[in-house]
Tab-separated table of C-alpha atoms in Angstrom:
chain	number	residue	atom	x	y	z
A	1004	MET	CA	-16.024	53.489	1.791
A	1005	GLY	CA	-12.881	52.189	3.508
A	1006	LYS	CA	-10.910	52.564	0.274
A	1007	PHE	CA	-12.102	56.162	-0.044
A	1008	PHE	CA	-10.905	57.054	3.471
A	1009	ASN	CA	-7.577	55.340	2.798
A	1010	LYS	CA	-7.106	57.645	-0.182
A	1011	ILE	CA	-7.998	60.658	1.968
A	1012	ARG	CA	-5.398	59.605	4.543
A	1013	GLN	CA	-2.734	59.162	1.864
A	1014	VAL	CA	-3.318	62.649	0.503
A	1015	PHE	CA	-3.441	64.130	4.015
A	1016	ASN	CA	-0.164	62.440	4.960
A	1017	LEU	CA	1.488	63.816	1.819
A	1018	PHE	CA	0.133	67.270	2.659
A	1019	LEU	CA	1.572	67.071	6.197
A	1020	ILE	CA	5.007	66.025	4.889
A	1021	MET	CA	5.080	68.871	2.388
A	1022	LEU	CA	3.780	71.329	4.974
A	1023	LEU	CA	6.615	70.294	7.300
A	1024	ILE	CA	9.166	70.818	4.503
A	1025	ALA	CA	7.667	74.207	3.608
A	1026	ALA	CA	7.656	75.289	7.259
A	1027	ALA	CA	11.279	74.188	7.705
A	1028	THR	CA	12.242	76.122	4.562
A	1029	ALA	CA	10.503	79.247	5.869
A	1030	VAL	CA	12.304	78.912	9.218
A	1031	PHE	CA	15.703	78.515	7.554
A	1032	ALA	CA	15.039	81.480	5.265
A	1033	TYR	CA	13.945	83.540	8.266
A	1034	PHE	CA	17.003	82.851	10.404
A	1035	LEU	CA	19.449	83.085	7.500
A	1036	THR	CA	18.420	86.683	6.900
A	1037	THR	CA	18.723	89.808	8.978
A	1038	PRO	CA	15.614	91.796	9.914
A	1039	GLU	CA	16.556	94.317	7.228
A	1040	GLN	CA	16.622	91.559	4.582
A	1041	ARG	CA	13.208	90.166	5.492
A	1042	GLY	CA	11.359	92.376	3.149
A	1043	THR	CA	9.218	91.779	0.096
A	1044	THR	CA	11.295	88.898	-1.279
A	1045	PHE	CA	10.827	86.931	1.940
A	1046	TRP	CA	7.054	87.155	1.606
A	1047	ILE	CA	7.277	86.340	-2.106
A	1048	SER	CA	9.066	83.138	-1.094
A	1049	ALA	CA	6.368	82.360	1.471
A	1050	GLY	CA	3.602	82.981	-1.059
A	1051	PHE	CA	5.118	80.737	-3.716
A	1052	LEU	CA	5.775	78.033	-1.111
A	1053	VAL	CA	2.093	78.009	-0.160
A	1054	PHE	CA	1.103	78.012	-3.842
A	1055	ALA	CA	3.402	75.067	-4.661
A	1056	LEU	CA	2.198	73.182	-1.574
A	1057	VAL	CA	-1.489	73.568	-2.481
A	1058	LEU	CA	-0.841	72.754	-6.133
A	1059	GLU	CA	1.052	69.550	-5.374
A	1060	THR	CA	-1.632	68.467	-2.880
A	1061	LEU	CA	-4.372	68.997	-5.474
A	1062	MET	CA	-2.486	66.944	-8.072
A	1063	ALA	CA	-1.890	64.154	-5.560
A	1064	SER	CA	-5.605	64.246	-4.718
A	1065	GLY	CA	-6.417	63.889	-8.414
A	1066	ILE	CA	-4.400	60.711	-8.849
A	1067	ALA	CA	-5.738	59.274	-5.576
A	1068	MET	CA	-9.415	60.019	-6.198
A	1069	ARG	CA	-9.725	59.617	-9.965
A	1070	SER	CA	-7.468	56.760	-11.063
A	1071	ASN	CA	-10.114	55.733	-13.622
A	1072	GLY	CA	-9.193	52.074	-13.630
A	1073	GLY	CA	-5.534	52.877	-13.904
A	1074	LYS	CA	-5.805	54.736	-17.215
A	1075	GLU	CA	-4.968	58.138	-15.729
A	1076	ILE	CA	-2.240	56.893	-13.435
A	1077	PRO	CA	0.762	57.476	-15.772
A	1078	ALA	CA	-0.353	61.040	-16.545
A	1079	GLY	CA	-1.235	61.610	-12.890
A	1080	PHE	CA	2.205	60.495	-11.701
A	1081	SER	CA	3.823	62.743	-14.291
A	1082	LYS	CA	1.877	65.703	-12.930
A	1083	VAL	CA	2.784	64.826	-9.333
A	1084	ILE	CA	6.481	64.497	-10.247
A	1085	LEU	CA	6.388	67.780	-12.159
A	1086	GLY	CA	4.684	69.460	-9.204
A	1087	GLY	CA	7.330	68.000	-6.885
A	1088	VAL	CA	10.110	69.428	-9.063
A	1089	TYR	CA	8.430	72.832	-8.970
A	1090	PHE	CA	8.033	72.581	-5.185
A	1091	LEU	CA	11.771	71.785	-4.949
A	1092	PHE	CA	12.555	74.761	-7.217
A	1093	VAL	CA	10.626	77.108	-4.907
A	1094	ILE	CA	12.473	75.717	-1.870
A	1095	VAL	CA	15.898	76.150	-3.504
A	1096	MET	CA	15.089	79.707	-4.558
A	1097	SER	CA	13.804	80.564	-1.071
A	1098	ILE	CA	17.054	79.405	0.516
A	1099	GLY	CA	19.125	80.880	-2.308
A	1100	ASN	CA	17.492	84.260	-1.861
A	1101	ALA	CA	18.594	84.315	1.765
A	1102	PHE	CA	22.221	84.204	0.578
A	1103	ALA	CA	22.012	86.117	-2.715
A	1104	ASN	CA	19.555	88.770	-1.518
A	1105	PHE	CA	17.946	89.264	-4.935
A	1106	SER	CA	16.167	92.471	-5.780
A	1107	VAL	CA	12.373	92.317	-5.727
A	1108	THR	CA	12.095	92.616	-9.519
A	1109	LYS	CA	14.768	90.031	-10.274
A	1110	TYR	CA	13.419	87.578	-7.693
A	1111	MET	CA	9.851	87.938	-8.949
A	1112	LEU	CA	10.989	87.358	-12.537
A	1113	ILE	CA	12.841	84.195	-11.470
A	1114	HIS	CA	9.690	82.807	-9.844
A	1115	VAL	CA	7.460	83.793	-12.772
A	1116	GLY	CA	9.919	82.132	-15.172
A	1117	GLY	CA	9.936	78.959	-13.060
A	1118	LEU	CA	6.150	78.948	-12.989
A	1119	VAL	CA	5.954	79.283	-16.781
A	1120	VAL	CA	8.408	76.411	-17.244
A	1121	PHE	CA	6.198	74.350	-14.954
A	1122	LEU	CA	2.879	75.335	-16.531
A	1123	VAL	CA	3.744	74.636	-20.190
A	1124	PRO	CA	4.195	70.844	-19.812
A	1125	MET	CA	1.297	70.787	-17.323
A	1126	ILE	CA	-1.044	72.327	-19.908
A	1127	MET	CA	0.146	69.828	-22.529
A	1128	MET	CA	-0.534	66.923	-20.163
A	1129	ASN	CA	-4.006	68.295	-19.408
A	1130	MET	CA	-4.766	68.450	-23.127
A	1131	ALA	CA	-3.700	64.815	-23.450
A	1132	SER	CA	-5.893	63.924	-20.467
A	1133	LEU	CA	-8.892	65.552	-22.136
A	1134	ARG	CA	-8.405	63.338	-25.193
A	1135	LEU	CA	-8.153	60.317	-22.888
A	1136	SER	CA	-11.371	61.349	-21.121
A	1137	GLY	CA	-13.166	61.489	-24.469
A	1138	ALA	CA	-12.000	57.958	-25.258
A	1139	ASP	CA	-13.181	56.830	-21.811
A	1140	ARG	CA	-16.650	58.263	-22.408
A	1141	LYS	CA	-16.826	56.410	-25.713
A	1142	GLU	CA	-15.799	53.155	-24.023
A	1143	ARG	CA	-18.412	53.634	-21.292
A	1144	GLU	CA	-21.120	54.313	-23.883
A	1145	GLU	CA	-20.157	51.175	-25.797
A	1146	GLY	CA	-20.163	49.226	-22.539
A	1147	ARG	CA	-23.611	50.559	-21.642
A	1148	LEU	CA	-24.999	49.531	-25.045
A	1149	ASN	CA	-23.425	46.080	-24.785
A	1150	LEU	CA	-24.837	45.469	-21.292
A	1151	SER	CA	-28.254	46.717	-22.391
A	1152	SER	CA	-28.163	44.373	-25.390
A	1153	MET	CA	-27.363	41.381	-23.165
A	1154	ALA	CA	-30.136	42.405	-20.747
A	1155	ASN	CA	-32.610	42.446	-23.634
A	1156	ARG	CA	-31.464	38.992	-24.728
A	1157	VAL	CA	-32.055	37.665	-21.214
A	1158	ASN	CA	-35.533	39.242	-21.326
A	1159	TYR	CA	-36.236	37.302	-24.521
A	1160	ILE	CA	-35.169	34.137	-22.715
A	1161	PHE	CA	-37.524	35.057	-19.890
A	1162	GLU	CA	-40.456	35.432	-22.300
A	1163	ASP	CA	-39.709	32.076	-23.937
A	1164	MET	CA	-39.323	30.302	-20.611
A	1165	LYS	CA	-42.483	31.910	-19.252
A	1166	ALA	CA	-44.402	30.572	-22.248
A	1167	ALA	CA	-42.822	27.154	-21.690
A	1168	GLY	CA	-43.966	27.101	-18.051
A	1169	LEU	CA	-40.609	27.520	-16.321
A	1170	PRO	CA	-40.916	27.586	-12.473
A	1171	LYS	CA	-41.583	31.048	-11.007
A	1172	ASP	CA	-38.341	31.023	-9.004
A	1173	SER	CA	-36.309	30.523	-12.172
A	1174	LEU	CA	-38.269	33.227	-13.964
A	1175	SER	CA	-37.607	35.622	-11.084
A	1176	GLN	CA	-33.878	34.872	-11.272
A	1177	LEU	CA	-33.862	35.684	-14.970
A	1178	VAL	CA	-35.565	39.017	-14.336
A	1179	ASN	CA	-33.078	39.898	-11.586
A	1180	PHE	CA	-30.154	38.905	-13.798
A	1181	SER	CA	-31.487	41.057	-16.631
A	1182	GLU	CA	-31.729	44.058	-14.277
A	1183	ALA	CA	-28.242	43.371	-12.910
A	1184	LEU	CA	-26.867	43.458	-16.446
A	1185	ARG	CA	-28.715	46.623	-17.360
A	1186	TYR	CA	-27.595	48.582	-14.285
A	1187	SER	CA	-24.015	47.334	-14.016
A	1188	ASP	CA	-21.240	49.916	-14.222
A	1189	PRO	CA	-20.575	50.389	-17.962
A	1190	ALA	CA	-16.858	51.014	-17.408
A	1191	PRO	CA	-14.971	48.284	-19.306
A	1192	ALA	CA	-13.424	45.363	-17.462
A	1193	SER	CA	-10.578	43.305	-18.900
A	1194	SER	CA	-11.206	41.934	-22.396
A	1195	LYS	CA	-11.113	38.390	-20.970
A	1196	LEU	CA	-13.879	39.063	-18.427
A	1197	GLU	CA	-16.021	40.919	-20.974
A	1198	LYS	CA	-15.631	37.982	-23.371
A	1199	ASN	CA	-16.462	35.486	-20.603
A	1200	LEU	CA	-19.698	37.353	-19.841
A	1201	GLU	CA	-20.686	37.476	-23.515
A	1202	GLU	CA	-20.048	33.741	-23.904
A	1203	ALA	CA	-21.964	32.981	-20.701
A	1204	VAL	CA	-25.050	34.801	-22.006
A	1205	LYS	CA	-24.755	32.948	-25.333
A	1206	ASN	CA	-24.552	29.648	-23.453
A	1207	LEU	CA	-27.651	30.651	-21.492
A	1208	GLU	CA	-29.494	31.297	-24.760
A	1209	THR	CA	-28.412	27.908	-26.085
A	1210	ALA	CA	-29.474	26.145	-22.883
A	1211	ALA	CA	-32.848	27.904	-22.965
A	1212	GLN	CA	-33.550	26.403	-26.384
A	1213	THR	CA	-33.280	22.896	-24.924
A	1214	LYS	CA	-36.002	23.666	-22.315
A	1215	ASP	CA	-33.947	21.476	-19.964
A	1216	ILE	CA	-34.187	22.964	-16.463
A	1217	THR	CA	-30.860	21.432	-15.401
A	1218	GLU	CA	-28.999	22.854	-18.401
A	1219	ILE	CA	-30.636	26.238	-17.966
A	1220	SER	CA	-29.778	26.329	-14.258
A	1221	ARG	CA	-26.154	25.417	-14.957
A	1222	ALA	CA	-25.820	28.050	-17.681
A	1223	PHE	CA	-27.553	30.643	-15.519
A	1224	THR	CA	-25.172	30.016	-12.599
A	1225	ALA	CA	-22.180	30.420	-14.926
A	1226	ALA	CA	-23.616	33.664	-16.333
A	1227	GLU	CA	-24.188	35.077	-12.849
A	1228	ARG	CA	-20.621	34.202	-11.885
A	1229	ALA	CA	-19.246	35.832	-15.031
A	1230	LEU	CA	-21.175	39.040	-14.324
A	1231	LYS	CA	-20.048	39.074	-10.693
A	1232	GLU	CA	-16.375	38.654	-11.661
A	1233	ARG	CA	-16.705	41.368	-14.289
A	1234	ASN	CA	-18.333	43.835	-11.875
A	1235	GLU	CA	-15.828	43.116	-9.096
A	1236	PHE	CA	-12.985	43.865	-11.495
A	1237	VAL	CA	-14.571	47.199	-12.452
A	1238	ILE	CA	-15.135	48.188	-8.802
A	1239	ASN	CA	-11.615	47.228	-7.716
A	1240	SER	CA	-10.134	49.157	-10.643
A	1241	LYS	CA	-11.502	52.474	-9.391
């Protein structure tokens, strides 16, 4: 929860900085023009400033709230940088209009052209993000199947150990471990941690065949540690 509020504060701070810049731009544009010049183009500038401010805040919120384990960060930063360039373009045109005094039609066309130049690469990046999201869903589905498979294998160990008369406490630990595997976040961790967990479950299966309580306990402890490290990595990656 603390991490979530930290992200909210980061986005809010960025919003305040941009709001201050937008307000300062509006003030400069206001005092650099005469009352006769503060017509439609002045309010066009104000409207596009608000639009650019909201747009950049939304993109910053996206990278803060949905980093997806770091996989969306490069695309997210690209969007934020592109939004920042557009925000700068709107500021320059707002100040420039105070000196050049563009006609309403010409000034509107300049802003529409700038918006189109901004939107084309943004749409392309969104299309790339959609492909990335599809790959993420596939990875999560594979992770879910893999965790479910390991949970079933631990259940088989439980059945064998129950038949062999393993102490109830140990049986209960196996059941809890199986449930922990089954309901862990299926998002992939690093390949090393995923491999460590797979090997730990294999070692647990091997130890269970010996019916040696000491060996089983040692292998079980290692498997629990491997799952904990894997899950902590997934949580910290979000």
